[in-house]
mmCIF file of C-alpha atoms in Angstrom:
data_model
loop_
_atom_site.group_PDB
_atom_site.id
_atom_site.type_symbol
_atom_site.label_atom_id
_atom_site.label_comp_id
_atom_site.label_asym_id
_atom_site.label_seq_id
_atom_site.Cartn_x
_atom_site.Cartn_y
_atom_site.Cartn_z
ATOM 1 C CA MET A 1 -18.788 -100.373 -21.285
ATOM 2 C CA GLU A 2 -18.393 -99.353 -17.645
ATOM 3 C CA LEU A 3 -16.102 -96.431 -16.699
ATOM 4 C CA HIS A 4 -13.506 -98.761 -15.144
ATOM 5 C CA ASP A 5 -13.336 -100.549 -18.507
ATOM 6 C CA VAL A 6 -12.879 -97.183 -20.146
ATOM 7 C CA TRP A 7 -9.930 -96.295 -17.848
ATOM 8 C CA PHE A 8 -8.218 -99.542 -18.370
ATOM 9 C CA VAL A 9 -8.319 -98.786 -22.130
ATOM 10 C CA LEU A 10 -7.032 -95.277 -21.492
ATOM 11 C CA ILE A 11 -4.281 -96.562 -19.436
ATOM 12 C CA ALA A 12 -3.286 -99.113 -21.965
ATOM 13 C CA VAL A 13 -3.313 -96.188 -24.543
ATOM 14 C CA LEU A 14 -1.028 -94.122 -22.333
ATOM 15 C CA TRP A 15 1.510 -96.944 -21.880
ATOM 16 C CA THR A 16 1.344 -97.574 -25.568
ATOM 17 C CA GLY A 17 2.164 -94.108 -26.309
ATOM 18 C CA TYR A 18 4.918 -94.058 -23.900
ATOM 19 C CA PHE A 19 6.631 -97.166 -25.160
ATOM 20 C CA PHE A 20 6.220 -95.830 -28.829
ATOM 21 C CA LEU A 21 7.846 -92.452 -28.065
ATOM 22 C CA GLU A 22 10.209 -93.344 -25.237
ATOM 23 C CA GLY A 23 11.006 -96.490 -26.997
ATOM 24 C CA PHE A 24 12.926 -94.838 -29.825
ATOM 25 C CA ASP A 25 14.836 -92.552 -27.565
ATOM 26 C CA PHE A 26 15.896 -95.366 -25.397
ATOM 27 C CA GLY A 27 17.098 -97.048 -28.595
ATOM 28 C CA VAL A 28 19.006 -93.957 -29.659
ATOM 29 C CA GLY A 29 20.493 -93.782 -26.164
ATOM 30 C CA VAL A 30 21.641 -97.397 -26.429
ATOM 31 C CA LEU A 31 23.069 -96.745 -29.942
ATOM 32 C CA THR A 32 25.434 -93.931 -28.652
ATOM 33 C CA ARG A 33 27.953 -96.656 -28.010
ATOM 34 C CA PRO A 34 27.633 -99.308 -30.797
ATOM 35 C CA LEU A 35 26.578 -97.085 -33.693
ATOM 36 C CA ALA A 36 28.506 -93.731 -32.983
ATOM 37 C CA ARG A 37 32.166 -93.921 -34.023
ATOM 38 C CA ASP A 38 33.308 -90.641 -32.212
ATOM 39 C CA ARG A 39 32.132 -87.895 -29.941
ATOM 40 C CA ARG A 40 30.853 -85.910 -32.902
ATOM 41 C CA GLU A 41 28.497 -88.681 -34.057
ATOM 42 C CA ARG A 42 27.378 -89.291 -30.381
ATOM 43 C CA ARG A 43 26.441 -85.672 -30.349
ATOM 44 C CA VAL A 44 24.441 -86.140 -33.595
ATOM 45 C CA LEU A 45 22.561 -89.004 -31.969
ATOM 46 C CA ILE A 46 21.877 -87.144 -28.866
ATOM 47 C CA ASN A 47 20.755 -84.021 -30.847
ATOM 48 C CA THR A 48 18.086 -86.163 -32.708
ATOM 49 C CA ILE A 49 16.152 -86.811 -29.334
ATOM 50 C CA GLY A 50 17.328 -83.659 -27.475
ATOM 51 C CA PRO A 51 14.305 -81.609 -28.164
ATOM 52 C CA VAL A 52 11.713 -84.397 -27.537
ATOM 53 C CA TRP A 53 13.012 -86.916 -24.936
ATOM 54 C CA ASP A 54 11.484 -84.958 -21.855
ATOM 55 C CA GLY A 55 8.158 -84.689 -23.682
ATOM 56 C CA ASN A 56 8.121 -88.384 -24.231
ATOM 57 C CA GLU A 57 8.279 -88.916 -20.552
ATOM 58 C CA VAL A 58 5.171 -86.928 -19.853
ATOM 59 C CA TRP A 59 3.382 -90.077 -21.029
ATOM 60 C CA LEU A 60 5.022 -92.232 -18.251
ATOM 61 C CA LEU A 61 3.926 -89.623 -15.672
ATOM 62 C CA THR A 62 0.297 -89.479 -17.042
ATOM 63 C CA ALA A 63 0.105 -93.303 -17.074
ATOM 64 C CA GLY A 64 1.332 -93.594 -13.488
ATOM 65 C CA GLY A 65 -0.958 -90.773 -12.302
ATOM 66 C CA ALA A 66 -3.924 -92.339 -14.118
ATOM 67 C CA THR A 67 -3.277 -95.707 -12.615
ATOM 68 C CA PHE A 68 -2.998 -94.132 -9.139
ATOM 69 C CA ALA A 69 -6.311 -92.273 -9.492
ATOM 70 C CA ALA A 70 -8.426 -94.749 -11.473
ATOM 71 C CA PHE A 71 -7.133 -98.109 -9.900
ATOM 72 C CA PRO A 72 -5.441 -97.269 -6.487
ATOM 73 C CA ASP A 73 -5.244 -100.994 -5.451
ATOM 74 C CA TRP A 74 -3.437 -101.860 -8.740
ATOM 75 C CA TYR A 75 -1.106 -98.938 -8.211
ATOM 76 C CA ALA A 76 -0.324 -99.811 -4.591
ATOM 77 C CA THR A 77 0.254 -103.456 -5.216
ATOM 78 C CA LEU A 78 2.413 -102.736 -8.309
ATOM 79 C CA PHE A 79 4.618 -100.080 -6.757
ATOM 80 C CA SER A 80 5.098 -101.982 -3.537
ATOM 81 C CA GLY A 81 5.796 -105.340 -4.988
ATOM 82 C CA PHE A 82 7.953 -103.984 -7.842
ATOM 83 C CA TYR A 83 9.654 -101.481 -5.665
ATOM 84 C CA LEU A 84 13.242 -102.169 -6.463
ATOM 85 C CA PRO A 85 12.933 -102.482 -10.269
ATOM 86 C CA LEU A 86 10.764 -99.468 -10.540
ATOM 87 C CA LEU A 87 13.115 -97.614 -8.253
ATOM 88 C CA ILE A 88 16.060 -98.477 -10.538
ATOM 89 C CA ILE A 89 14.121 -97.340 -13.563
ATOM 90 C CA LEU A 90 13.328 -94.022 -11.688
ATOM 91 C CA VAL A 91 16.942 -93.396 -10.851
ATOM 92 C CA CYS A 92 17.930 -94.167 -14.433
ATOM 93 C CA LEU A 93 15.457 -91.530 -15.756
ATOM 94 C CA ILE A 94 16.637 -88.975 -13.274
ATOM 95 C CA VAL A 95 20.406 -89.631 -14.223
ATOM 96 C CA ARG A 96 19.574 -89.755 -17.807
ATOM 97 C CA GLY A 97 17.828 -86.305 -17.785
ATOM 98 C CA VAL A 98 20.735 -84.850 -15.814
ATOM 99 C CA ALA A 99 23.298 -86.406 -18.311
ATOM 100 C CA PHE A 100 21.459 -84.765 -21.276
ATOM 101 C CA GLU A 101 21.483 -81.330 -19.587
ATOM 102 C CA TYR A 102 25.057 -81.451 -18.045
ATOM 103 C CA ARG A 103 27.037 -83.358 -20.669
ATOM 104 C CA ALA A 104 27.898 -80.246 -22.562
ATOM 105 C CA LYS A 105 28.261 -77.898 -19.621
ATOM 106 C CA ARG A 106 32.127 -78.431 -19.377
ATOM 107 C CA PRO A 107 34.638 -79.056 -22.226
ATOM 108 C CA GLU A 108 36.776 -81.687 -20.503
ATOM 109 C CA GLU A 109 36.839 -85.057 -22.412
ATOM 110 C CA LYS A 110 36.464 -87.195 -19.200
ATOM 111 C CA TRP A 111 33.402 -85.111 -18.063
ATOM 112 C CA GLN A 112 31.714 -85.515 -21.333
ATOM 113 C CA THR A 113 32.618 -89.340 -21.681
ATOM 114 C CA ASN A 114 31.343 -90.047 -18.320
ATOM 115 C CA TRP A 115 27.942 -88.475 -19.109
ATOM 116 C CA GLU A 116 27.787 -90.138 -22.472
ATOM 117 C CA ARG A 117 28.271 -93.513 -20.795
ATOM 118 C CA ALA A 118 25.568 -92.653 -18.338
ATOM 119 C CA ILE A 119 23.154 -91.910 -21.359
ATOM 120 C CA PHE A 120 23.961 -95.414 -22.617
ATOM 121 C CA TRP A 121 23.341 -97.286 -19.473
ATOM 122 C CA THR A 122 20.404 -95.323 -18.313
ATOM 123 C CA SER A 123 18.743 -96.001 -21.712
ATOM 124 C CA LEU A 124 19.631 -99.611 -21.827
ATOM 125 C CA ILE A 125 18.595 -100.576 -18.210
ATOM 126 C CA PRO A 126 15.053 -99.169 -18.339
ATOM 127 C CA ALA A 127 14.461 -100.635 -21.719
ATOM 128 C CA PHE A 128 15.131 -103.928 -20.308
ATOM 129 C CA LEU A 129 13.353 -103.570 -16.928
ATOM 130 C CA TRP A 130 10.140 -102.300 -18.543
ATOM 131 C CA GLY A 131 9.888 -105.679 -20.315
ATOM 132 C CA VAL A 132 10.535 -107.499 -17.119
ATOM 133 C CA ALA A 133 7.962 -105.544 -15.292
ATOM 134 C CA PHE A 134 5.179 -106.036 -17.947
ATOM 135 C CA ALA A 135 5.972 -109.656 -18.465
ATOM 136 C CA ASN A 136 5.564 -110.166 -14.723
ATOM 137 C CA ILE A 137 2.150 -108.308 -14.862
ATOM 138 C CA VAL A 138 0.822 -110.352 -17.604
ATOM 139 C CA ARG A 139 2.087 -113.690 -16.258
ATOM 140 C CA GLY A 140 0.916 -112.978 -12.676
ATOM 141 C CA VAL A 141 2.741 -112.668 -9.375
ATOM 142 C CA ALA A 142 2.162 -113.979 -5.744
ATOM 143 C CA ILE A 143 -0.750 -111.735 -4.480
ATOM 144 C CA ASP A 144 -2.488 -112.795 -1.276
ATOM 145 C CA ALA A 145 -6.118 -112.293 -0.162
ATOM 146 C CA ASN A 146 -5.156 -108.787 1.230
ATOM 147 C CA LYS A 147 -4.150 -107.697 -2.353
ATOM 148 C CA GLU A 148 -0.426 -107.617 -1.209
ATOM 149 C CA TYR A 149 2.513 -108.949 -3.173
ATOM 150 C CA THR A 150 4.154 -111.729 -1.068
ATOM 151 C CA GLY A 151 7.065 -112.721 -3.386
ATOM 152 C CA GLY A 152 10.549 -111.527 -3.611
ATOM 153 C CA LEU A 153 12.886 -109.884 -6.131
ATOM 154 C CA LEU A 154 14.128 -113.226 -7.525
ATOM 155 C CA ASP A 155 10.383 -114.236 -8.264
ATOM 156 C CA LEU A 156 10.323 -111.387 -10.721
ATOM 157 C CA LEU A 157 13.560 -112.678 -12.559
ATOM 158 C CA ASN A 158 11.827 -115.788 -13.925
ATOM 159 C CA PRO A 159 12.693 -117.020 -17.682
ATOM 160 C CA TYR A 160 9.507 -115.546 -19.096
ATOM 161 C CA ALA A 161 10.139 -112.096 -17.633
ATOM 162 C CA LEU A 162 13.856 -112.033 -18.651
ATOM 163 C CA LEU A 163 12.654 -113.057 -22.161
ATOM 164 C CA GLY A 164 10.160 -110.005 -21.957
ATOM 165 C CA GLY A 165 13.024 -107.767 -21.017
ATOM 166 C CA ALA A 166 15.308 -108.926 -23.836
ATOM 167 C CA THR A 167 12.350 -108.396 -26.318
ATOM 168 C CA THR A 168 11.724 -104.857 -25.256
ATOM 169 C CA LEU A 169 15.336 -104.023 -25.288
ATOM 170 C CA ALA A 170 15.851 -105.365 -28.767
ATOM 171 C CA LEU A 171 12.596 -103.845 -30.004
ATOM 172 C CA PHE A 172 13.356 -100.395 -28.672
ATOM 173 C CA THR A 173 16.906 -100.491 -30.047
ATOM 174 C CA PHE A 174 15.574 -101.372 -33.432
ATOM 175 C CA HIS A 175 12.884 -98.580 -33.128
ATOM 176 C CA GLY A 176 15.773 -96.213 -32.276
ATOM 177 C CA ALA A 177 17.988 -97.330 -35.128
ATOM 178 C CA VAL A 178 15.177 -96.729 -37.633
ATOM 179 C CA PHE A 179 14.539 -93.333 -36.029
ATOM 180 C CA THR A 180 18.280 -92.549 -36.355
ATOM 181 C CA ALA A 181 18.237 -93.411 -40.007
ATOM 182 C CA LEU A 182 15.233 -91.158 -40.379
ATOM 183 C CA LYS A 183 16.689 -88.123 -38.681
ATOM 184 C CA THR A 184 20.108 -88.178 -39.839
ATOM 185 C CA VAL A 185 22.280 -87.673 -43.022
ATOM 186 C CA GLY A 186 25.571 -89.106 -44.409
ATOM 187 C CA ASP A 187 27.518 -92.090 -43.191
ATOM 188 C CA ILE A 188 25.715 -92.353 -39.911
ATOM 189 C CA ARG A 189 22.458 -92.726 -41.713
ATOM 190 C CA VAL A 190 23.733 -95.461 -43.900
ATOM 191 C CA ARG A 191 25.169 -97.426 -40.921
ATOM 192 C CA ALA A 192 21.932 -96.916 -39.031
ATOM 193 C CA ARG A 193 20.065 -98.673 -41.864
ATOM 194 C CA ALA A 194 22.489 -101.643 -41.986
ATOM 195 C CA LEU A 195 22.316 -101.962 -38.080
ATOM 196 C CA ALA A 196 18.436 -101.611 -38.097
ATOM 197 C CA VAL A 197 18.286 -104.707 -40.448
ATOM 198 C CA ARG A 198 20.237 -106.821 -38.155
ATOM 199 C CA LEU A 199 18.418 -105.576 -35.110
ATOM 200 C CA GLY A 200 15.120 -106.226 -36.769
ATOM 201 C CA LEU A 201 15.980 -109.901 -37.338
ATOM 202 C CA LEU A 202 17.025 -110.343 -33.677
ATOM 203 C CA THR A 203 13.946 -108.553 -32.603
ATOM 204 C CA ALA A 204 11.778 -110.860 -34.549
ATOM 205 C CA ALA A 205 13.417 -113.931 -33.035
ATOM 206 C CA LEU A 206 12.840 -112.762 -29.543
ATOM 207 C CA ALA A 207 9.249 -111.365 -30.265
ATOM 208 C CA VAL A 208 8.219 -114.610 -31.669
ATOM 209 C CA ALA A 209 9.321 -116.521 -28.666
ATOM 210 C CA PHE A 210 8.039 -114.005 -25.986
ATOM 211 C CA LEU A 211 4.585 -113.110 -27.728
ATOM 212 C CA GLY A 212 4.197 -116.683 -28.871
ATOM 213 C CA ARG A 213 4.531 -117.911 -25.227
ATOM 214 C CA THR A 214 2.032 -115.166 -24.146
ATOM 215 C CA GLN A 215 -0.448 -116.348 -26.788
ATOM 216 C CA LEU A 216 -0.144 -119.933 -25.540
ATOM 217 C CA ASP A 217 -0.551 -119.028 -21.890
ATOM 218 C CA ARG A 218 -3.261 -116.396 -21.891
ATOM 219 C CA GLY A 219 -4.207 -115.678 -25.517
ATOM 220 C CA GLY A 220 -7.364 -115.615 -27.338
ATOM 221 C CA THR A 221 -8.679 -114.461 -30.726
ATOM 222 C CA ALA A 222 -8.056 -110.720 -30.063
ATOM 223 C CA THR A 223 -4.425 -111.426 -28.870
ATOM 224 C CA LEU A 224 -3.772 -113.581 -31.887
ATOM 225 C CA ILE A 225 -4.767 -110.787 -34.168
ATOM 226 C CA ALA A 226 -2.534 -108.379 -32.288
ATOM 227 C CA LEU A 227 0.199 -110.865 -32.553
ATOM 228 C CA ALA A 228 -0.194 -111.216 -36.208
ATOM 229 C CA VAL A 229 -0.232 -107.411 -36.686
ATOM 230 C CA ALA A 230 2.911 -107.117 -34.746
ATOM 231 C CA ALA A 231 4.782 -109.796 -36.680
ATOM 232 C CA LEU A 232 3.711 -108.560 -40.165
ATOM 233 C CA ALA A 233 4.606 -104.886 -39.096
ATOM 234 C CA LEU A 234 7.935 -105.909 -37.860
ATOM 235 C CA LEU A 235 8.816 -107.901 -40.992
ATOM 236 C CA ALA A 236 7.528 -104.973 -43.171
ATOM 237 C CA ALA A 237 9.620 -102.445 -41.128
ATOM 238 C CA VAL A 238 12.812 -104.470 -41.698
ATOM 239 C CA ARG A 239 12.147 -104.716 -45.436
ATOM 240 C CA ALA A 240 11.403 -101.084 -45.696
ATOM 241 C CA ILE A 241 14.506 -99.855 -43.736
ATOM 242 C CA ALA A 242 16.542 -102.334 -46.076
ATOM 243 C CA ALA A 243 15.156 -100.498 -48.986
ATOM 244 C CA GLY A 244 15.953 -97.188 -47.555
ATOM 245 C CA ARG A 245 12.436 -96.021 -46.942
ATOM 246 C CA GLU A 246 12.960 -94.744 -43.399
ATOM 247 C CA GLY A 247 9.643 -92.995 -42.998
ATOM 248 C CA TRP A 248 7.674 -96.073 -43.835
ATOM 249 C CA SER A 249 9.993 -98.214 -41.569
ATOM 250 C CA PHE A 250 9.608 -95.942 -38.584
ATOM 251 C CA THR A 251 5.774 -96.012 -38.965
ATOM 252 C CA LEU A 252 5.923 -99.835 -39.131
ATOM 253 C CA SER A 253 8.143 -100.162 -36.244
ATOM 254 C CA GLY A 254 5.852 -97.914 -34.275
ATOM 255 C CA ALA A 255 3.051 -100.107 -35.273
ATOM 256 C CA THR A 256 4.934 -103.066 -33.986
ATOM 257 C CA VAL A 257 5.390 -101.480 -30.572
ATOM 258 C CA VAL A 258 1.568 -100.473 -30.511
ATOM 259 C CA ALA A 259 0.547 -103.989 -31.512
ATOM 260 C CA ALA A 260 2.853 -105.897 -28.981
ATOM 261 C CA VAL A 261 1.683 -103.654 -26.131
ATOM 262 C CA ALA A 262 -1.888 -103.954 -27.168
ATOM 263 C CA MET A 263 -1.383 -107.794 -27.083
ATOM 264 C CA LEU A 264 -0.171 -107.653 -23.512
ATOM 265 C CA PHE A 265 -3.061 -105.624 -22.381
ATOM 266 C CA LEU A 266 -5.546 -107.752 -24.158
ATOM 267 C CA ALA A 267 -4.077 -110.895 -22.499
ATOM 268 C CA LEU A 268 -4.229 -109.169 -19.159
ATOM 269 C CA TYR A 269 -7.935 -107.946 -19.319
ATOM 270 C CA PRO A 270 -10.137 -108.072 -17.182
ATOM 271 C CA ASN A 271 -7.266 -108.680 -14.702
ATOM 272 C CA VAL A 272 -4.945 -105.802 -13.941
ATOM 273 C CA MET A 273 -2.516 -108.104 -11.801
ATOM 274 C CA PRO A 274 -3.315 -111.820 -11.721
ATOM 275 C CA SER A 275 -2.512 -113.820 -8.651
ATOM 276 C CA THR A 276 -0.381 -116.878 -9.013
ATOM 277 C CA LEU A 277 -1.569 -118.077 -5.490
ATOM 278 C CA ASP A 278 -5.395 -118.096 -6.111
ATOM 279 C CA PRO A 279 -7.304 -116.716 -9.150
ATOM 280 C CA ALA A 280 -9.859 -115.329 -6.761
ATOM 281 C CA TRP A 281 -7.265 -113.077 -5.404
ATOM 282 C CA SER A 282 -6.406 -111.477 -8.618
ATOM 283 C CA LEU A 283 -6.833 -107.718 -9.046
ATOM 284 C CA THR A 284 -9.188 -106.942 -11.676
ATOM 285 C CA VAL A 285 -10.701 -103.857 -13.237
ATOM 286 C CA THR A 286 -13.671 -104.137 -10.952
ATOM 287 C CA ASN A 287 -12.173 -104.921 -7.525
ATOM 288 C CA SER A 288 -9.356 -102.380 -7.875
ATOM 289 C CA ALA A 289 -11.082 -99.494 -9.329
ATOM 290 C CA SER A 290 -11.907 -96.103 -7.769
ATOM 291 C CA SER A 291 -15.574 -95.000 -7.242
ATOM 292 C CA PRO A 292 -17.721 -94.108 -10.167
ATOM 293 C CA TYR A 293 -17.717 -90.503 -9.187
ATOM 294 C CA THR A 294 -14.013 -90.229 -9.042
ATOM 295 C CA LEU A 295 -13.733 -91.889 -12.561
ATOM 296 C CA THR A 296 -16.390 -89.512 -13.937
ATOM 297 C CA ILE A 297 -14.426 -86.431 -12.777
ATOM 298 C CA MET A 298 -11.244 -88.087 -14.296
ATOM 299 C CA THR A 299 -12.952 -88.667 -17.675
ATOM 300 C CA TRP A 300 -14.080 -85.010 -18.005
ATOM 301 C CA LEU A 301 -10.509 -83.699 -17.028
ATOM 302 C CA ALA A 302 -8.942 -86.149 -19.493
ATOM 303 C CA ALA A 303 -11.246 -85.071 -22.289
ATOM 304 C CA LEU A 304 -10.270 -81.399 -21.750
ATOM 305 C CA ALA A 305 -6.570 -81.856 -21.275
ATOM 306 C CA THR A 306 -5.546 -84.588 -23.652
ATOM 307 C CA PRO A 307 -6.105 -82.765 -27.039
ATOM 308 C CA LEU A 308 -3.958 -79.848 -25.772
ATOM 309 C CA VAL A 309 -1.157 -82.151 -24.892
ATOM 310 C CA LEU A 310 -1.319 -84.022 -28.186
ATOM 311 C CA LEU A 311 -1.340 -80.680 -30.136
ATOM 312 C CA TYR A 312 1.662 -79.326 -28.199
ATOM 313 C CA GLN A 313 3.717 -82.493 -28.578
ATOM 314 C CA GLY A 314 2.788 -82.788 -32.304
ATOM 315 C CA TRP A 315 3.945 -79.140 -32.755
ATOM 316 C CA THR A 316 7.327 -79.970 -31.127
ATOM 317 C CA TYR A 317 8.025 -82.931 -33.458
ATOM 318 C CA TRP A 318 6.987 -80.572 -36.461
ATOM 319 C CA VAL A 319 9.387 -77.932 -35.277
ATOM 320 C CA PHE A 320 12.311 -80.345 -34.931
ATOM 321 C CA ARG A 321 11.583 -82.359 -38.001
ATOM 322 C CA LYS A 322 14.621 -81.771 -40.046
ATOM 323 C CA ARG A 323 17.501 -84.268 -40.458
ATOM 324 C CA ILE A 324 21.018 -83.456 -38.963
ATOM 325 C CA GLY A 325 24.563 -84.814 -39.560
ATOM 326 C CA THR A 326 28.184 -84.263 -38.451
ATOM 327 C CA GLN A 327 28.328 -81.222 -40.547
ATOM 328 C CA HIS A 328 25.701 -79.455 -38.386
ATOM 329 C CA ILE A 329 27.711 -80.059 -35.150
ATOM 330 C CA ALA A 330 29.802 -77.015 -34.205
ATOM 331 C CA ASP A 331 33.353 -77.725 -33.298
ATOM 332 C CA THR A 332 33.717 -75.473 -30.278
ATOM 333 C CA PRO A 333 35.584 -75.943 -27.044
ATOM 334 C CA HIS A 334 32.538 -75.304 -24.966
ATOM 335 C CA PRO A 335 29.371 -76.237 -26.896
ATOM 336 C CA GLU A 336 25.957 -75.251 -25.871
ATOM 337 C CA PRO A 337 23.649 -77.845 -24.258
ATOM 338 C CA GLU A 338 22.373 -80.363 -26.871
ATOM 339 C CA THR A 339 18.796 -80.019 -25.775
ATOM 340 C CA THR A 340 18.613 -76.525 -26.801
ATOM 341 C CA ARG A 341 19.811 -76.885 -30.327
ATOM 342 C CA THR A 342 17.903 -77.692 -33.562
#
């Protein structure tokens, strides 16, 4: 295996890690409206992800940086062609981070309500747009001989991409509902279980349509195996959460995310961005990669830094592993920021 193949796999792993981790906190953000009945319950939901949401976003920064360094042509074409949707995602992530930190800075109800609405929308929109973006990457876009995207915004809003966005939104929300049931106690935990079952069935329907279409268009043996794993894991996750086994359900919903993302990258390889104008103009792992020297240096740096990052993030989840409920939320006129509380 050449170094450019290794880095394609590593970038796939980084995106998979990002969607596994950020997926459930996007889902929790979406659930602050349909699941939480009042401000105290919304504070419970926010507190379940308060200590970890910013660490989850490190995976996105690393994936973007690795793509820029390992496959500069892929990075350039992707970020120029998908400029508007990626800009919307970036603005959402910025506003979302500000909302987490500033929501509790003032006691006024209107102030806190507006930031809570911001958390909802800035969780929902990226969860949908990431599916749209990756569906277009796998499907292929209009790339010319100069490796430039020649399409427009409406070209990205095709039925397959919109189905991909609906699938990721449903999957992340289901993942978040399972996480909420795992991290909470009391009535909110019971309602999160019931909602997770309904969301799981909706996700299964959307995933069958989206991943099935992907398999028909670009699939092979490896993608079929990944599709089967994703389907079985999702059904098992729904069954586990219905039985009240939140730990198993979260593991299985995470496996669903991993298998689904793996299927998309397997369907993409050896391309990194197929061209719908001429297959010869597609960006591949060979014609868009950096020099072997650059990839060698990156490999050594990744080997040194990655274990440290994984250890630190694992420690964070261990420290904040306990369940919380409404009884743990202090009823004060000017509460502390949620992200600093256990």
